[in-house]
Tab-separated table of C-alpha atoms and ligand atoms in Angstrom:
chain	number	residue	atom	x	y	z
P	777	UNK	CA	15.022	7.974	4.891
P	778	UNK	CA	16.567	5.426	2.578
P	779	UNK	CA	17.863	6.476	-0.792
P	780	UNK	CA	19.246	4.511	-3.678
P	781	UNK	CA	21.563	4.921	-6.601
P	782	UNK	CA	19.350	5.660	-9.502
P	783	UNK	CA	19.514	6.294	-13.172
P	784	UNK	CA	17.080	8.933	-14.493
P	785	UNK	CA	16.576	6.995	-17.669
P	786	UNK	CA	15.136	4.119	-15.705
P	787	UNK	CA	13.037	4.223	-12.593
P	788	UNK	CA	13.052	5.239	-8.958
P	789	UNK	CA	12.189	1.922	-7.321
P	790	UNK	CA	14.603	-0.868	-6.551
P	791	UNK	CA	14.322	-4.609	-7.104
P	792	UNK	CA	13.357	-5.627	-3.564
P	793	UNK	CA	14.424	-8.848	-1.833
P	794	UNK	CA	12.090	-11.826	-1.887
P	795	UNK	CA	12.706	-13.560	1.426
P	796	UNK	CA	11.504	-16.944	2.561
P	797	UNK	CA	10.111	-16.735	6.085
P	798	UNK	CA	10.604	-19.932	8.067
P	799	UNK	CA	8.425	-18.699	10.926
P	800	UNK	CA	5.519	-17.733	8.670
P	801	UNK	CA	5.881	-20.850	6.525
P	802	UNK	CA	5.517	-22.948	9.658
P	803	UNK	CA	2.323	-21.101	10.554
P	804	UNK	CA	0.727	-21.329	7.115
P	805	UNK	CA	1.907	-24.875	6.364
P	806	UNK	CA	3.341	-23.862	2.998
P	807	UNK	CA	6.334	-21.777	1.931
P	808	UNK	CA	5.841	-18.072	2.536
P	809	UNK	CA	7.769	-15.534	0.502
P	810	UNK	CA	7.956	-11.934	1.653
P	811	UNK	CA	8.312	-9.232	-1.014
P	812	UNK	CA	10.132	-6.637	1.080
P	813	UNK	CA	8.671	-3.378	-0.222
P	814	UNK	CA	9.518	-1.784	3.113
P	815	UNK	CA	13.074	-1.610	1.786
P	816	UNK	CA	12.125	0.669	-1.118
P	817	UNK	CA	13.459	4.215	-1.145
P	818	UNK	CA	10.687	6.230	0.593
P	819	UNK	CA	9.828	3.176	2.713
P	820	UNK	CA	6.956	1.540	0.842
P	821	UNK	CA	5.819	0.050	-2.479
P	822	UNK	CA	4.353	3.460	-3.329
P	823	UNK	CA	7.498	4.601	-5.109
P	824	UNK	CA	6.787	2.116	-7.911
P	825	UNK	CA	3.519	3.663	-9.049
P	826	UNK	CA	3.992	7.213	-7.818
P	827	UNK	CA	7.546	7.358	-9.182
P	828	UNK	CA	6.340	6.182	-12.571
P	829	UNK	CA	3.400	8.606	-12.614
P	830	UNK	CA	5.618	11.572	-11.668
P	831	UNK	CA	8.093	10.677	-14.419
P	832	UNK	CA	5.317	10.506	-16.993
P	833	UNK	CA	3.696	13.745	-15.786
P	834	UNK	CA	7.010	15.591	-15.912
P	835	UNK	CA	6.390	16.932	-19.402
P	836	UNK	CA	2.899	18.236	-18.519
P	837	UNK	CA	3.747	19.881	-15.230
P	838	UNK	CA	5.010	23.112	-16.821
P	839	UNK	CA	7.491	23.727	-14.008
P	840	UNK	CA	4.775	24.610	-11.528
P	841	UNK	CA	5.340	21.339	-9.801
P	842	UNK	CA	3.226	18.597	-8.319
P	843	UNK	CA	0.658	18.235	-5.605
P	844	UNK	CA	0.007	14.890	-3.941
P	845	UNK	CA	-2.637	14.138	-1.315
P	846	UNK	CA	-1.573	11.374	0.974
P	847	UNK	CA	-1.924	9.462	4.201
P	848	UNK	CA	1.876	9.758	4.242
P	849	UNK	CA	3.505	7.129	2.058
P	850	UNK	CA	2.390	8.287	-1.367
P	851	UNK	CA	3.620	11.708	-0.257
P	852	UNK	CA	6.992	10.266	0.744
P	853	UNK	CA	7.245	8.637	-2.675
P	854	UNK	CA	6.191	11.793	-4.518
P	855	UNK	CA	8.652	13.898	-2.502
P	856	UNK	CA	11.440	11.440	-3.262
P	857	UNK	CA	10.719	11.273	-6.995
P	858	UNK	CA	10.172	14.999	-7.478
P	859	UNK	CA	13.322	15.870	-5.562
P	860	UNK	CA	15.283	13.533	-7.840
P	861	UNK	CA	13.703	15.254	-10.840
P	862	UNK	CA	14.415	18.708	-9.428
P	863	UNK	CA	10.727	19.631	-9.312
P	864	UNK	CA	8.785	21.311	-6.491
P	865	UNK	CA	6.153	19.264	-4.679
P	866	UNK	CA	3.372	20.087	-2.279
P	867	UNK	CA	2.164	17.200	-0.149
P	868	UNK	CA	-1.253	17.521	1.487
P	869	UNK	CA	-1.796	15.217	4.439
P	870	UNK	CA	-4.575	14.984	7.037
P	871	UNK	CA	-3.986	15.719	10.723
P	872	UNK	CA	-4.182	11.967	11.428
P	873	UNK	CA	-0.769	11.417	9.808
P	874	UNK	CA	1.888	11.259	12.560
P	875	UNK	CA	3.729	14.519	12.951
P	876	UNK	CA	7.231	13.158	12.417
P	877	UNK	CA	6.206	12.415	8.822
P	878	UNK	CA	5.929	16.170	8.197
P	879	UNK	CA	9.603	16.587	9.059
P	880	UNK	CA	10.599	13.673	6.835
P	881	UNK	CA	8.664	15.168	3.933
P	882	UNK	CA	10.243	18.557	4.459
P	883	UNK	CA	13.694	16.974	4.660
P	884	UNK	CA	12.909	15.599	1.226
P	885	UNK	CA	12.351	19.124	-0.030
P	886	UNK	CA	8.550	19.076	-0.115
P	887	UNK	CA	6.125	21.775	1.039
P	888	UNK	CA	3.672	20.214	3.476
P	889	UNK	CA	0.064	21.240	4.113
P	890	UNK	CA	-1.997	19.627	6.842
P	891	UNK	CA	-5.681	19.791	5.919
P	892	UNK	CA	-8.664	18.007	7.460
P	893	UNK	CA	-9.004	14.897	9.516
P	894	UNK	CA	-8.686	12.066	7.006
P	895	UNK	CA	-7.197	11.548	3.543
P	896	UNK	CA	-10.409	12.470	1.682
P	897	UNK	CA	-10.251	15.966	3.250
P	898	UNK	CA	-6.614	16.401	2.240
P	899	UNK	CA	-7.438	15.203	-1.244
P	900	UNK	CA	-10.133	17.850	-1.672
P	901	UNK	CA	-7.502	20.482	-0.878
P	902	UNK	CA	-5.032	18.934	-3.355
P	903	UNK	CA	-7.672	19.052	-6.090
P	904	UNK	CA	-8.340	22.689	-5.216
P	905	UNK	CA	-4.632	23.478	-5.620
P	906	UNK	CA	-4.703	21.839	-9.042
P	907	UNK	CA	-7.444	24.298	-10.030
P	908	UNK	CA	-6.085	27.434	-8.392
P	909	UNK	CA	-2.309	26.957	-8.726
P	910	UNK	CA	-2.092	24.834	-11.847
P	911	UNK	CA	-0.127	22.085	-10.104
P	912	UNK	CA	0.023	18.590	-11.591
P	913	UNK	CA	-2.146	16.213	-9.558
P	914	UNK	CA	-0.636	13.060	-8.119
P	915	UNK	CA	-3.266	10.723	-6.697
P	916	UNK	CA	-1.950	8.229	-4.162
P	917	UNK	CA	-3.722	5.314	-5.843
P	918	UNK	CA	-6.155	6.228	-8.620
P	919	UNK	CA	-4.332	6.456	-11.942
P	920	UNK	CA	-3.555	3.868	-14.677
P	921	UNK	CA	0.120	4.888	-14.608
P	922	UNK	CA	0.249	4.201	-10.856
P	923	UNK	CA	-1.189	0.729	-11.477
P	924	UNK	CA	1.317	0.125	-14.244
P	925	UNK	CA	4.154	1.201	-11.948
P	926	UNK	CA	2.851	-0.966	-9.115
P	927	UNK	CA	2.544	-3.986	-11.422
P	928	UNK	CA	6.353	-4.240	-11.522
P	929	UNK	CA	6.096	-5.745	-8.069
P	930	UNK	CA	4.605	-8.915	-9.512
P	931	UNK	CA	6.739	-9.112	-12.658
P	932	UNK	CA	9.789	-8.749	-10.427
P	933	UNK	CA	8.621	-11.457	-7.999
P	934	UNK	CA	7.902	-13.748	-10.960
P	935	UNK	CA	11.384	-13.175	-12.359
P	936	UNK	CA	12.924	-13.962	-8.953
P	937	UNK	CA	10.839	-17.109	-8.448
P	938	UNK	CA	11.655	-18.365	-11.934
P	939	UNK	CA	9.442	-20.077	-14.508
P	940	UNK	CA	8.723	-23.214	-12.488
P	941	UNK	CA	7.262	-21.584	-9.375
P	942	UNK	CA	3.788	-20.030	-9.246
P	943	UNK	CA	2.323	-18.651	-6.006
P	944	UNK	CA	-0.742	-20.290	-4.497
P	945	UNK	CA	-2.033	-16.838	-3.538
P	946	UNK	CA	-0.905	-13.223	-3.195
P	947	UNK	CA	-1.575	-11.355	0.027
P	948	UNK	CA	-1.883	-7.545	0.027
P	949	UNK	CA	-3.485	-4.585	1.813
P	950	UNK	CA	-6.092	-2.281	0.279
P	951	UNK	CA	-6.452	1.428	0.913
P	952	UNK	CA	-7.793	3.136	-2.188
P	953	UNK	CA	-6.990	0.099	-4.311
P	954	UNK	CA	-3.923	1.206	-6.280
P	955	UNK	CA	-1.852	-1.682	-4.996
P	956	UNK	CA	-4.648	-4.098	-5.837
P	957	UNK	CA	-4.971	-2.779	-9.403
P	958	UNK	CA	-1.209	-2.977	-9.875
P	959	UNK	CA	-1.031	-6.522	-8.539
P	960	UNK	CA	-3.892	-7.678	-10.779
P	961	UNK	CA	-2.230	-6.104	-13.815
P	962	UNK	CA	1.071	-7.725	-12.862
P	963	UNK	CA	-0.657	-11.103	-12.561
P	964	UNK	CA	-2.052	-10.561	-16.064
P	965	UNK	CA	1.384	-9.609	-17.397
P	966	UNK	CA	3.011	-12.811	-16.138
P	967	UNK	CA	0.100	-15.126	-16.949
P	968	UNK	CA	-0.881	-15.786	-13.327
P	969	UNK	CA	-4.545	-14.837	-13.617
P	970	UNK	CA	-5.531	-18.025	-11.790
P	971	UNK	CA	-3.645	-16.923	-8.653
P	972	UNK	CA	-6.131	-15.581	-6.086
P	973	UNK	CA	-5.478	-12.260	-4.361
P	974	UNK	CA	-6.316	-11.937	-0.678
P	975	UNK	CA	-7.119	-8.255	-0.148
P	976	UNK	CA	-6.853	-7.143	3.476
P	977	UNK	CA	-8.345	-4.103	5.210
P	978	UNK	CA	-8.957	-3.089	8.807
P	979	UNK	CA	-12.384	-2.538	10.350
P	980	UNK	CA	-13.105	1.161	9.903
P	981	UNK	CA	-10.930	1.491	6.799
P	982	UNK	CA	-12.769	-1.202	4.861
P	983	UNK	CA	-14.040	0.608	1.779
P	984	UNK	CA	-13.442	-2.336	-0.575
P	985	UNK	CA	-15.037	-4.856	1.767
P	986	UNK	CA	-18.090	-2.623	2.293
P	987	UNK	CA	-18.447	-2.214	-1.476
P	988	UNK	CA	-18.028	-5.937	-2.166
P	989	UNK	CA	-20.720	-6.694	0.428
P	990	UNK	CA	-23.074	-4.069	-1.007
P	991	UNK	CA	-22.394	-5.089	-4.613
P	992	UNK	CA	-21.778	-1.442	-5.491
P	993	UNK	CA	-19.259	1.222	-4.558
P	994	UNK	CA	-20.060	2.673	-1.166
P	995	UNK	CA	-18.388	5.561	0.651
P	996	UNK	CA	-17.583	5.082	4.331
P	997	UNK	CA	-18.957	7.750	6.687
P	998	UNK	CA	-15.653	8.050	8.515
P	999	UNK	CA	-12.302	6.347	8.984
P	1000	UNK	CA	-12.348	4.856	12.462
P	1001	UNK	CA	-9.334	2.542	12.062
P	1002	UNK	CA	-5.865	3.572	13.212
P	1003	UNK	CA	-4.519	2.244	9.905
P	1004	UNK	CA	-4.769	5.727	8.409
P	1005	UNK	CA	-2.770	4.783	5.312
P	1006	UNK	CA	-5.645	2.490	4.402
P	1007	UNK	CA	-8.085	5.288	5.136
P	1008	UNK	CA	-9.630	6.223	1.812
P	1009	UNK	CA	-13.402	6.448	2.243
P	1010	UNK	CA	-14.056	5.177	-1.284
P	1011	UNK	CA	-12.210	2.509	-3.223
P	1012	UNK	CA	-11.218	3.398	-6.786
P	1013	UNK	CA	-13.578	2.236	-9.524
P	1014	UNK	CA	-11.020	-0.032	-11.193
P	1015	UNK	CA	-10.310	-1.951	-7.979
P	1016	UNK	CA	-14.032	-2.484	-7.434
P	1017	UNK	CA	-14.431	-3.647	-11.040
P	1018	UNK	CA	-11.644	-6.182	-10.585
P	1019	UNK	CA	-13.345	-7.441	-7.417
P	1020	UNK	CA	-16.503	-8.084	-9.451
P	1021	UNK	CA	-14.893	-9.578	-12.536
P	1022	UNK	CA	-14.411	-13.237	-13.354
P	1023	UNK	CA	-10.941	-12.830	-14.807
P	1024	UNK	CA	-9.344	-12.758	-11.365
P	1025	UNK	CA	-10.290	-14.000	-7.881
P	1026	UNK	CA	-10.144	-11.325	-5.204
P	1027	UNK	CA	-10.965	-12.380	-1.680
P	1028	UNK	CA	-11.771	-9.340	0.455
P	1029	UNK	CA	-11.106	-9.803	4.174
P	1030	UNK	CA	-11.082	-7.562	7.214
P	1031	UNK	CA	-9.137	-7.698	10.482
P	1032	UNK	CA	-9.401	-5.552	13.593
P	1033	UNK	CA	-6.872	-2.866	14.467
P	1034	UNK	CA	-5.858	-5.056	17.407
P	1035	UNK	CA	-5.068	-7.923	15.037
P	1036	UNK	CA	-3.097	-5.621	12.719
P	1037	UNK	CA	-1.141	-4.253	15.683
P	1038	UNK	CA	-0.451	-7.726	17.014
P	1039	UNK	CA	0.817	-8.671	13.543
P	1040	UNK	CA	3.171	-5.662	13.502
P	1041	UNK	CA	4.584	-6.757	16.856
P	1042	UNK	CA	4.970	-10.388	15.833
P	1043	UNK	CA	6.662	-9.348	12.582
P	1044	UNK	CA	9.027	-7.130	14.556
P	1045	UNK	CA	9.813	-9.963	16.989
P	1046	UNK	CA	10.220	-12.699	14.397
P	1047	UNK	CA	11.508	-10.922	11.277
P	1048	UNK	CA	13.016	-7.863	12.973
P	1049	UNK	CA	11.261	-5.464	10.633
P	1050	UNK	CA	9.012	-2.606	11.723
P	1051	UNK	CA	6.119	-1.865	9.365
P	1052	UNK	CA	3.089	0.350	9.839
P	1053	UNK	CA	-0.438	-0.751	10.545
P	1054	UNK	CA	-1.473	-0.611	6.888
P	1055	UNK	CA	0.980	-3.445	6.362
P	1056	UNK	CA	0.028	-5.121	9.640
P	1057	UNK	CA	-3.364	-5.796	8.038
P	1058	UNK	CA	-1.651	-7.986	5.442
P	1059	UNK	CA	0.485	-9.765	8.019
P	1060	UNK	CA	-2.522	-10.400	10.258
P	1061	UNK	CA	-3.921	-12.674	7.556
P	1062	UNK	CA	-1.099	-15.043	8.475
P	1063	UNK	CA	-0.727	-14.366	12.199
P	1064	UNK	CA	-4.459	-14.248	12.986
P	1065	UNK	CA	-5.273	-17.307	10.927
P	1066	UNK	CA	-7.288	-15.680	8.114
P	1067	UNK	CA	-5.460	-17.749	5.482
P	1068	UNK	CA	-6.207	-20.921	7.472
P	1069	UNK	CA	-9.857	-20.026	7.895
P	1070	UNK	CA	-10.301	-19.226	4.191
P	1071	UNK	CA	-8.911	-22.634	3.317
P	1072	UNK	CA	-10.987	-24.427	5.946
P	1073	UNK	CA	-14.149	-22.691	4.707
P	1074	UNK	CA	-13.331	-23.512	1.099
P	1075	UNK	CA	-13.049	-19.857	0.010
P	1076	UNK	CA	-9.407	-20.339	-0.854
P	1077	UNK	CA	-8.263	-23.484	-2.636
P	1078	UNK	CA	-5.560	-25.485	-0.901
P	1079	UNK	CA	-2.401	-23.553	-1.671
P	1080	UNK	CA	-0.702	-25.302	-4.573
P	1081	UNK	CA	2.264	-22.964	-4.468
P	1082	UNK	CA	3.943	-20.633	-1.997
P	1083	UNK	CA	2.090	-17.747	-0.395
P	1084	UNK	CA	3.426	-14.458	-1.754
P	1085	UNK	CA	3.100	-11.766	0.911
P	1086	UNK	CA	3.534	-8.164	-0.197
P	1087	UNK	CA	5.185	-6.410	2.735
P	1088	UNK	CA	3.991	-2.968	1.659
P	1089	UNK	CA	5.981	-1.250	4.425
P	1090	UNK	CA	5.173	2.342	5.407
P	1091	UNK	CA	6.894	5.260	7.121
P	1092	UNK	CA	4.109	6.252	9.522
P	1093	UNK	CA	5.727	4.275	12.321
P	1094	UNK	CA	8.558	4.494	14.806
P	1095	UNK	CA	9.122	3.111	18.312
P	1096	UNK	CA	7.137	5.931	19.894
P	1097	UNK	CA	4.223	5.651	17.455
P	1098	UNK	CA	4.132	1.906	18.114
P	1099	UNK	CA	3.717	2.484	21.827
P	1100	UNK	CA	1.080	5.168	21.202
P	1101	UNK	CA	-0.882	2.676	19.091
P	1102	UNK	CA	-0.542	0.042	21.800
P	1103	UNK	CA	-1.902	2.383	24.437
P	1104	UNK	CA	-4.800	3.512	22.244
P	1105	UNK	CA	-5.842	0.052	21.165
P	1106	UNK	CA	-5.450	-1.657	24.513
P	1107	UNK	CA	-7.913	0.776	26.005
P	1108	UNK	CA	-10.610	-0.273	23.538
N	320	PLV	N1	-1.456	4.741	1.341
N	320	PLV	C1	-1.880	5.912	0.607
N	320	PLV	C2	-3.304	6.252	0.781
N	320	PLV	O1	-3.593	6.683	2.077
N	320	PLV	C3	-0.939	7.076	0.911
N	320	PLV	O2	-1.304	8.195	0.662
N	320	PLV	O3	0.162	6.830	1.348
N	320	PLV	N2	0.242	0.054	2.470
N	320	PLV	C4	0.775	1.251	2.730
N	320	PLV	C5	1.986	1.319	3.599
N	320	PLV	C6	0.188	2.407	2.187
N	320	PLV	O4	0.719	3.598	2.431
N	320	PLV	C7	-0.986	2.291	1.396
N	320	PLV	C8	-1.642	3.486	0.768
N	320	PLV	C9	-1.499	0.998	1.161
N	320	PLV	C10	-0.862	-0.090	1.722
N	320	PLV	C11	-2.699	0.761	0.315
N	320	PLV	O5	-2.467	1.085	-1.003
N	320	PLV	P1	-3.637	1.555	-1.973
N	320	PLV	O6	-4.136	2.875	-1.479
N	320	PLV	O7	-2.989	1.624	-3.294
N	320	PLV	O8	-4.691	0.513	-1.885
N	320	PLV	C12	-4.955	6.996	2.329
């Protein structure tokens, strides 16, 4: 796992590169910038929000340590931050998280518990440990301090782009909605509230899309997508509220697992970066023509600025896991 030089007085995340992708720009017909959150310590954007939350909770945790429920990446971030702070951490993951992640978490000094089939099951166990053991609870996505931490992604991108460049849209993935809330708050902070957010999910991990369609928060019966890091059954209230509010435009879209996998492979071929399926959902908006379709249908205004793609990253992937996913999804 990547690490970085870090100053306790500041924060755990790094200022990630903002790369122009020639291949993606050609596809979209406008400049595409990739915010490379895969290069964060712990392998995803999660360290921004989780790192910030853990720092802030430090004073309350009374030395008993932290417990974080996770599909994998929030756990990696929590393990990284707590190890830096010299605090114990228990990470509760579901059995659907690839097994090599357990080893990576343990290498980071965390205690790992595998409970249930999907994230919601693991989360119930984490909440139980808060009650019985007095551990400080670290949600993977549902806390104002997580959103504040995640918002640095946008303020950083804005600083890199400079005052004369404003994106035409921001492209992200949605699991429980912590990234979405952070991005919206970042857009507010930099005065980009007129920049639409394209919020991507996979079929079977589409809790935001199901709620947007129903006009109320709905809980999915099960997570049937292989994008387990997007597999929260219920989106957080704040993310749903943003999707319903007039202060920001959120366009909720869904791709299939096959499209997300194809996007991972294309990204690997063209950009030479391996991301997990949760991030493939974002990339599929470009590679499977979702951005084009939204423009053609008039749901997305013609992009007046570059497309800002948040490459959220993820550690639940390696060469073997990629071939496992290929085998699974080609059968269907
Ligand atoms: N993953 C969470 C929730 O899982 C976790 O525990 O790691 N991209 C990647 C690579 C992610 O790991 C996640 C969240 C997301 C996107 C979506 O972020 P969110 O949950 O803030 O919408 C069940």
